[in-house]
Amino acid sequence: MTISEKAAYLKGLMDGLNLDTEKAEGKMISAIVDLLGDVTKKLTDVENTTIAISDELDEIEEDLDAIEDYILDEEDEDYEDDYEDDFDEYEDEDEYGDEGFDYGDEESTIYEVKCTCGNVINFDEETLEEGSIICDKCGETLEFTFDDEDEE
C-alpha cells in the first residue's frame, strides 16, 4: 500500500466513524488526516520531480558519453596518423639494460637518472630545468646541476 493509499484509507476510517468535528477530539483527528493528505500530495510531487530529474540526468550523461566518444575518436585518428610508424622504432639498450623507446618527438629529450635506491627515473627537459625530481620509490630528492657550457 502506497502512502497516498494509506492517507486515503485513514480519511475513509475517519469518515466512517462519524466523528463530531465540532468537538476538540474530532477537530484534531480531522486536522491530522488533512495534514497527512497534504504531506502525501507534496511527497508525491517530490517523487515525480525526482524521477523526471533522474531521467533528464541519464539523457545528459548519454549525450556527454557520445560527445566524449566523438572527441576521443577524433584524437585517436589524429594520433594514429601522426605517429603510426614511430612506435615501431626502438633505440639501443642504455647503460642500465633498458631498451629506449623513440616517442617520435625529436624536439623533446628524455633523460634518465638512477637513484641511490636503484630506481631508474625518466624525465624530460622541463623537469631538468626545474632542477630536481623526487624518487617515487624512496622519496629522496635528486637535484640536477649543470654549467652554462653543459646547457649548450
C-alpha atoms as a printed R data frame, in Angstrom:
    type eleno elety resid chain resno       x      y       z
1   ATOM     1    CA   MET     A     1   0.000  0.000   0.000
2   ATOM     2    CA   THR     A     2   1.426  3.393  -1.021
3   ATOM     3    CA   ILE     A     3   1.490  6.458   1.191
4   ATOM     4    CA   SER     A     4  -1.343  8.082  -0.737
5   ATOM     5    CA   GLU     A     5  -3.429  4.920  -0.373
6   ATOM     6    CA   LYS     A     6  -2.757  4.841   3.369
7   ATOM     7    CA   ALA     A     7  -3.750  8.513   3.740
8   ATOM     8    CA   ALA     A     8  -6.977  7.860   1.802
9   ATOM     9    CA   TYR     A     9  -7.672  4.814   3.989
10  ATOM    10    CA   LEU     A    10  -7.303  6.909   7.168
11  ATOM    11    CA   LYS     A    11  -9.617  9.573   5.714
12  ATOM    12    CA   GLY     A    12 -12.159  6.845   4.980
13  ATOM    13    CA   LEU     A    13 -11.872  5.485   8.538
14  ATOM    14    CA   MET     A    14 -12.409  8.942   9.960
15  ATOM    15    CA   ASP     A    15 -15.483  9.485   7.770
16  ATOM    16    CA   GLY     A    16 -16.803  6.014   8.682
17  ATOM    17    CA   LEU     A    17 -16.547  6.754  12.398
18  ATOM    18    CA   ASN     A    18 -18.853  9.749  12.001
19  ATOM    19    CA   LEU     A    19 -16.680 11.806  14.336
20  ATOM    20    CA   ASP     A    20 -18.120 15.073  15.512
21  ATOM    21    CA   THR     A    21 -15.738 17.637  14.064
22  ATOM    22    CA   GLU     A    22 -17.192 20.281  16.373
23  ATOM    23    CA   LYS     A    23 -15.642 18.649  19.446
24  ATOM    24    CA   ALA     A    24 -11.929 19.002  20.247
25  ATOM    25    CA   GLU     A    25 -11.042 15.359  19.560
26  ATOM    26    CA   GLY     A    26 -12.870 15.343  16.220
27  ATOM    27    CA   LYS     A    27 -11.244 18.608  15.143
28  ATOM    28    CA   MET     A    28  -7.808 17.264  15.985
29  ATOM    29    CA   ILE     A    29  -8.242 13.941  14.164
30  ATOM    30    CA   SER     A    30  -9.689 15.755  11.143
31  ATOM    31    CA   ALA     A    31  -6.748 18.186  11.084
32  ATOM    32    CA   ILE     A    32  -4.242 15.303  11.326
33  ATOM    33    CA   VAL     A    33  -5.919 13.434   8.449
34  ATOM    34    CA   ASP     A    34  -5.964 16.637   6.336
35  ATOM    35    CA   LEU     A    35  -2.283 17.216   7.121
36  ATOM    36    CA   LEU     A    36  -1.443 13.634   6.105
37  ATOM    37    CA   GLY     A    37  -3.289 14.208   2.820
38  ATOM    38    CA   ASP     A    38  -1.321 17.422   2.128
39  ATOM    39    CA   VAL     A    39   2.004 15.776   3.028
40  ATOM    40    CA   THR     A    40   1.143 12.858   0.760
41  ATOM    41    CA   LYS     A    41   0.449 15.198  -2.183
42  ATOM    42    CA   LYS     A    42   3.732 17.087  -1.643
43  ATOM    43    CA   LEU     A    43   5.676 13.846  -1.281
44  ATOM    44    CA   THR     A    44   4.171 12.505  -4.499
45  ATOM    45    CA   ASP     A    45   5.150 15.750  -6.281
46  ATOM    46    CA   VAL     A    46   8.716 15.471  -4.951
47  ATOM    47    CA   GLU     A    47   8.948 11.827  -6.056
48  ATOM    48    CA   ASN     A    48   7.676 12.695  -9.552
49  ATOM    49    CA   THR     A    49  10.102 15.615  -9.825
50  ATOM    50    CA   THR     A    50  12.986 13.418  -8.667
51  ATOM    51    CA   ILE     A    51  12.135 10.783 -11.269
52  ATOM    52    CA   ALA     A    52  11.945 13.447 -14.004
53  ATOM    53    CA   ILE     A    53  15.301 14.946 -12.964
54  ATOM    54    CA   SER     A    54  16.876 11.498 -12.837
55  ATOM    55    CA   ASP     A    55  15.626 10.736 -16.353
56  ATOM    56    CA   GLU     A    56  16.990 14.054 -17.651
57  ATOM    57    CA   LEU     A    57  20.356 13.421 -15.978
58  ATOM    58    CA   ASP     A    58  20.509 10.000 -17.621
59  ATOM    59    CA   GLU     A    59  19.901 11.624 -21.007
60  ATOM    60    CA   ILE     A    60  22.580 14.256 -20.318
61  ATOM    61    CA   GLU     A    61  25.021 11.522 -19.298
62  ATOM    62    CA   GLU     A    62  24.332  9.635 -22.533
63  ATOM    63    CA   ASP     A    63  24.867 12.831 -24.551
64  ATOM    64    CA   LEU     A    64  28.139 13.555 -22.755
65  ATOM    65    CA   ASP     A    65  29.314  9.990 -23.347
66  ATOM    66    CA   ALA     A    66  28.541 10.373 -27.048
67  ATOM    67    CA   ILE     A    67  30.454 13.680 -27.167
68  ATOM    68    CA   GLU     A    68  33.391 12.141 -25.304
69  ATOM    69    CA   ASP     A    69  33.465  9.179 -27.689
70  ATOM    70    CA   TYR     A    70  33.349 11.534 -30.677
71  ATOM    71    CA   ILE     A    71  36.203 13.687 -29.334
72  ATOM    72    CA   LEU     A    72  38.343 10.718 -28.329
73  ATOM    73    CA   ASP     A    73  37.792  9.057 -31.710
74  ATOM    74    CA   GLU     A    74  38.969 12.247 -33.456
75  ATOM    75    CA   GLU     A    75  42.030 12.472 -31.209
76  ATOM    76    CA   ASP     A    76  42.820  8.784 -31.786
77  ATOM    77    CA   GLU     A    77  42.623  9.231 -35.556
78  ATOM    78    CA   ASP     A    78  44.902 12.298 -35.428
79  ATOM    79    CA   TYR     A    79  47.275 10.487 -33.113
80  ATOM    80    CA   GLU     A    80  47.400  7.399 -35.309
81  ATOM    81    CA   ASP     A    81  48.008  9.479 -38.441
82  ATOM    82    CA   ASP     A    82  50.878 11.445 -36.891
83  ATOM    83    CA   TYR     A    83  52.679  8.661 -35.050
84  ATOM    84    CA   GLU     A    84  51.717  5.462 -36.822
85  ATOM    85    CA   ASP     A    85  55.246  4.408 -37.776
86  ATOM    86    CA   ASP     A    86  57.127  5.928 -34.822
87  ATOM    87    CA   PHE     A    87  56.123  3.255 -32.307
88  ATOM    88    CA   ASP     A    88  57.917  0.505 -34.203
89  ATOM    89    CA   GLU     A    89  61.337  2.119 -33.780
90  ATOM    90    CA   TYR     A    90  63.387  1.225 -30.700
91  ATOM    91    CA   GLU     A    91  66.745  2.629 -29.702
92  ATOM    92    CA   ASP     A    92  69.643  0.524 -28.421
93  ATOM    93    CA   GLU     A    93  69.743 -0.543 -24.809
94  ATOM    94    CA   ASP     A    94  71.032  2.117 -22.423
95  ATOM    95    CA   GLU     A    95  73.665  1.670 -19.724
96  ATOM    96    CA   TYR     A    96  71.097  0.173 -17.333
97  ATOM    97    CA   GLY     A    97  69.999 -2.554 -19.728
98  ATOM    98    CA   ASP     A    98  66.635 -0.946 -20.509
99  ATOM    99    CA   GLU     A    99  65.516 -0.555 -24.059
100 ATOM   100    CA   GLY     A   100  64.978  3.049 -25.070
101 ATOM   101    CA   PHE     A   101  61.836  3.998 -26.921
102 ATOM   102    CA   ASP     A   102  61.567  6.545 -29.715
103 ATOM   103    CA   TYR     A   103  58.460  8.564 -28.975
104 ATOM   104    CA   GLY     A   104  58.609 10.249 -32.360
105 ATOM   105    CA   ASP     A   105  59.171 13.718 -30.937
106 ATOM   106    CA   GLU     A   106  62.615 14.853 -31.976
107 ATOM   107    CA   GLU     A   107  62.264 18.136 -30.087
108 ATOM   108    CA   SER     A   108  61.977 16.600 -26.612
109 ATOM   109    CA   THR     A   109  64.760 14.652 -24.987
110 ATOM   110    CA   ILE     A   110  64.047 12.058 -22.340
111 ATOM   111    CA   TYR     A   111  66.660 11.849 -19.605
112 ATOM   112    CA   GLU     A   112  67.067  9.188 -17.015
113 ATOM   113    CA   VAL     A   113  68.769  9.060 -13.660
114 ATOM   114    CA   LYS     A   114  69.388  6.207 -11.262
115 ATOM   115    CA   CYS     A   115  68.514  6.888  -7.615
116 ATOM   116    CA   THR     A   116  70.634  5.543  -4.770
117 ATOM   117    CA   CYS     A   117  67.811  3.066  -4.063
118 ATOM   118    CA   GLY     A   118  68.275  1.633  -7.566
119 ATOM   119    CA   ASN     A   119  65.103  3.085  -9.062
120 ATOM   120    CA   VAL     A   120  65.564  4.428 -12.618
121 ATOM   121    CA   ILE     A   121  63.596  7.629 -13.215
122 ATOM   122    CA   ASN     A   122  62.825  9.042 -16.669
123 ATOM   123    CA   PHE     A   123  62.173 12.774 -17.010
124 ATOM   124    CA   ASP     A   124  62.034 15.455 -19.648
125 ATOM   125    CA   GLU     A   125  63.723 18.775 -20.361
126 ATOM   126    CA   GLU     A   126  61.187 20.697 -18.267
127 ATOM   127    CA   THR     A   127  61.958 18.657 -15.148
128 ATOM   128    CA   LEU     A   128  65.671 19.118 -15.796
129 ATOM   129    CA   GLU     A   129  65.178 22.887 -15.867
130 ATOM   130    CA   GLU     A   130  63.284 22.725 -12.556
131 ATOM   131    CA   GLY     A   131  66.490 21.387 -11.038
132 ATOM   132    CA   SER     A   132  65.203 18.425  -9.068
133 ATOM   133    CA   ILE     A   133  62.929 15.402  -9.030
134 ATOM   134    CA   ILE     A   134  61.613 13.215  -6.201
135 ATOM   135    CA   CYS     A   135  62.121  9.466  -6.402
136 ATOM   136    CA   ASP     A   136  58.723  7.799  -6.397
137 ATOM   137    CA   LYS     A   137  60.161  4.697  -4.755
138 ATOM   138    CA   CYS     A   138  62.097  6.084  -1.756
139 ATOM   139    CA   GLY     A   139  61.072  9.769  -1.696
140 ATOM   140    CA   GLU     A   140  64.637 11.112  -1.981
141 ATOM   141    CA   THR     A   141  65.045 14.437  -3.795
142 ATOM   142    CA   LEU     A   142  67.514 14.216  -6.665
143 ATOM   143    CA   GLU     A   143  68.960 17.583  -7.674
144 ATOM   144    CA   PHE     A   144  70.443 18.476 -11.044
145 ATOM   145    CA   THR     A   145  73.209 20.997 -11.562
146 ATOM   146    CA   PHE     A   146  74.897 21.892 -14.786
147 ATOM   147    CA   ASP     A   147  77.264 24.560 -16.057
148 ATOM   148    CA   ASP     A   148  76.374 27.087 -18.750
149 ATOM   149    CA   GLU     A   149  78.639 25.193 -21.131
150 ATOM   150    CA   ASP     A   150  76.735 21.950 -20.471
151 ATOM   151    CA   GLU     A   151  73.432 23.643 -21.278
152 ATOM   152    CA   GLU     A   152  74.513 24.424 -24.813
